[in-house]
């Protein structure tokens, strides 16, 4: 491919770092949503376990 350069290790490291930061941000958002549900008065009937149907419980119902 014209103009294509083989990626250097620093480019690979930068990409990996930004992917890691994105993944950590996603985990933080999930944890915040879980904490919100855990502190909600109706959260008891959700079984207090993290599952993908937690959006149908508590404050979102």
mmCIF file with all atom_site columns, C-alpha atoms in Angstrom:
data_model
loop_
_atom_site.group_PDB
_atom_site.id
_atom_site.type_symbol
_atom_site.label_atom_id
_atom_site.label_alt_id
_atom_site.label_comp_id
_atom_site.label_asym_id
_atom_site.label_entity_id
_atom_site.label_seq_id
_atom_site.pdbx_PDB_ins_code
_atom_site.Cartn_x
_atom_site.Cartn_y
_atom_site.Cartn_z
_atom_site.occupancy
_atom_site.B_iso_or_equiv
_atom_site.pdbx_formal_charge
_atom_site.auth_seq_id
_atom_site.auth_comp_id
_atom_site.auth_asym_id
_atom_site.auth_atom_id
_atom_site.pdbx_PDB_model_num
ATOM 1  C CA . UNK A 1 1  ? 0.000   0.000  0.000  1.00 0.00 ? 1  UNK A CA 1
ATOM 2  C CA . UNK A 1 2  ? 1.525   3.341  -0.933 1.00 0.00 ? 2  UNK A CA 1
ATOM 3  C CA . UNK A 1 3  ? 2.190   5.570  2.036  1.00 0.00 ? 3  UNK A CA 1
ATOM 4  C CA . UNK A 1 4  ? 1.688   2.734  4.510  1.00 0.00 ? 4  UNK A CA 1
ATOM 5  C CA . UNK A 1 5  ? 4.295   2.511  7.249  1.00 0.00 ? 5  UNK A CA 1
ATOM 6  C CA . UNK A 1 6  ? 4.801   -0.450 9.474  1.00 0.00 ? 6  UNK A CA 1
ATOM 7  C CA . UNK A 1 7  ? 3.550   0.545  12.951 1.00 0.00 ? 7  UNK A CA 1
ATOM 8  C CA . UNK A 1 8  ? 6.312   1.104  15.453 1.00 0.00 ? 8  UNK A CA 1
ATOM 9  C CA . UNK A 1 9  ? 6.219   -0.323 18.950 1.00 0.00 ? 9  UNK A CA 1
ATOM 10 C CA . UNK A 1 10 ? 5.438   3.090  20.403 1.00 0.00 ? 10 UNK A CA 1
ATOM 11 C CA . UNK A 1 11 ? 2.351   3.345  18.175 1.00 0.00 ? 11 UNK A CA 1
ATOM 12 C CA . UNK A 1 12 ? 1.266   -0.121 19.266 1.00 0.00 ? 12 UNK A CA 1
ATOM 13 C CA . UNK A 1 13 ? 1.862   0.821  22.895 1.00 0.00 ? 13 UNK A CA 1
ATOM 14 C CA . UNK A 1 14 ? -0.152  4.035  22.495 1.00 0.00 ? 14 UNK A CA 1
ATOM 15 C CA . UNK A 1 15 ? -3.065  2.131  20.953 1.00 0.00 ? 15 UNK A CA 1
ATOM 16 C CA . UNK A 1 16 ? -2.936  -0.477 23.689 1.00 0.00 ? 16 UNK A CA 1
ATOM 17 C CA . UNK A 1 17 ? -2.871  2.222  26.353 1.00 0.00 ? 17 UNK A CA 1
ATOM 18 C CA . UNK A 1 18 ? -5.908  4.010  24.970 1.00 0.00 ? 18 UNK A CA 1
ATOM 19 C CA . UNK A 1 19 ? -7.809  0.725  24.654 1.00 0.00 ? 19 UNK A CA 1
ATOM 20 C CA . UNK A 1 20 ? -6.960  -0.043 28.286 1.00 0.00 ? 20 UNK A CA 1
ATOM 21 C CA . UNK A 1 21 ? -8.196  3.393  29.380 1.00 0.00 ? 21 UNK A CA 1
ATOM 22 C CA . UNK A 1 22 ? -11.429 2.904  27.444 1.00 0.00 ? 22 UNK A CA 1
ATOM 23 C CA . UNK A 1 23 ? -11.952 -0.505 29.056 1.00 0.00 ? 23 UNK A CA 1
ATOM 24 C CA . UNK A 1 24 ? -11.268 0.893  32.522 1.00 0.00 ? 24 UNK A CA 1
ATOM 25 C CA . UNK A 1 25 ? -13.708 3.730  31.912 1.00 0.00 ? 25 UNK A CA 1
ATOM 26 C CA . UNK A 1 26 ? -16.356 1.200  30.882 1.00 0.00 ? 26 UNK A CA 1
ATOM 27 C CA . UNK A 1 27 ? -15.737 -0.845 34.029 1.00 0.00 ? 27 UNK A CA 1
ATOM 28 C CA . UNK A 1 28 ? -15.981 2.329  36.131 1.00 0.00 ? 28 UNK A CA 1
ATOM 29 C CA . UNK A 1 29 ? -19.320 3.175  34.511 1.00 0.00 ? 29 UNK A CA 1
ATOM 30 C CA . UNK A 1 30 ? -20.644 -0.326 35.217 1.00 0.00 ? 30 UNK A CA 1
ATOM 31 C CA . UNK A 1 31 ? -19.486 -0.087 38.828 1.00 0.00 ? 31 UNK A CA 1
ATOM 32 C CA . UNK A 1 32 ? -21.156 3.310  39.211 1.00 0.00 ? 32 UNK A CA 1
ATOM 33 C CA . UNK A 1 33 ? -24.415 1.935  37.809 1.00 0.00 ? 33 UNK A CA 1
ATOM 34 C CA . UNK A 1 34 ? -24.193 -1.028 40.180 1.00 0.00 ? 34 UNK A CA 1
ATOM 35 C CA . UNK A 1 35 ? -23.507 1.257  43.142 1.00 0.00 ? 35 UNK A CA 1
ATOM 36 C CA . UNK A 1 36 ? -26.500 3.373  42.150 1.00 0.00 ? 36 UNK A CA 1
ATOM 37 C CA . UNK A 1 37 ? -28.722 0.301  42.053 1.00 0.00 ? 37 UNK A CA 1
ATOM 38 C CA . UNK A 1 38 ? -27.316 -0.976 45.349 1.00 0.00 ? 38 UNK A CA 1
ATOM 39 C CA . UNK A 1 39 ? -28.198 2.299  47.075 1.00 0.00 ? 39 UNK A CA 1
ATOM 40 C CA . UNK A 1 40 ? -31.693 2.432  45.566 1.00 0.00 ? 40 UNK A CA 1
ATOM 41 C CA . UNK A 1 41 ? -34.493 1.528  47.999 1.00 0.00 ? 41 UNK A CA 1
ATOM 42 C CA . UNK A 1 42 ? -36.120 -0.902 45.552 1.00 0.00 ? 42 UNK A CA 1
ATOM 43 C CA . UNK A 1 43 ? -32.867 -2.655 44.701 1.00 0.00 ? 43 UNK A CA 1
ATOM 44 C CA . UNK A 1 44 ? -33.680 -5.544 47.031 1.00 0.00 ? 44 UNK A CA 1
ATOM 45 C CA . UNK A 1 45 ? -35.978 -7.253 44.553 1.00 0.00 ? 45 UNK A CA 1
ATOM 46 C CA . UNK A 1 46 ? -33.197 -7.241 41.971 1.00 0.00 ? 46 UNK A CA 1
ATOM 47 C CA . UNK A 1 47 ? -31.370 -9.905 43.940 1.00 0.00 ? 47 UNK A CA 1
ATOM 48 C CA . UNK A 1 48 ? -28.369 -7.558 44.354 1.00 0.00 ? 48 UNK A CA 1
ATOM 49 C CA . UNK A 1 49 ? -26.368 -9.411 41.720 1.00 0.00 ? 49 UNK A CA 1
ATOM 50 C CA . UNK A 1 50 ? -24.931 -7.766 38.657 1.00 0.00 ? 50 UNK A CA 1
ATOM 51 C CA . UNK A 1 51 ? -26.848 -8.886 35.595 1.00 0.00 ? 51 UNK A CA 1
ATOM 52 C CA . UNK A 1 52 ? -27.776 -7.350 32.289 1.00 0.00 ? 52 UNK A CA 1
ATOM 53 C CA . UNK A 1 53 ? -31.450 -7.055 33.265 1.00 0.00 ? 53 UNK A CA 1
ATOM 54 C CA . UNK A 1 54 ? -30.691 -4.655 36.112 1.00 0.00 ? 54 UNK A CA 1
ATOM 55 C CA . UNK A 1 55 ? -32.026 -1.839 33.930 1.00 0.00 ? 55 UNK A CA 1
ATOM 56 C CA . UNK A 1 56 ? -35.525 -3.278 34.348 1.00 0.00 ? 56 UNK A CA 1
ATOM 57 C CA . UNK A 1 57 ? -35.273 -3.071 38.145 1.00 0.00 ? 57 UNK A CA 1
ATOM 58 C CA . UNK A 1 58 ? -35.487 -0.283 40.658 1.00 0.00 ? 58 UNK A CA 1
ATOM 59 C CA . UNK A 1 59 ? -35.407 3.288  39.452 1.00 0.00 ? 59 UNK A CA 1
ATOM 60 C CA . UNK A 1 60 ? -35.743 2.314  35.804 1.00 0.00 ? 60 UNK A CA 1
ATOM 61 C CA . UNK A 1 61 ? -39.062 0.495  36.205 1.00 0.00 ? 61 UNK A CA 1
#
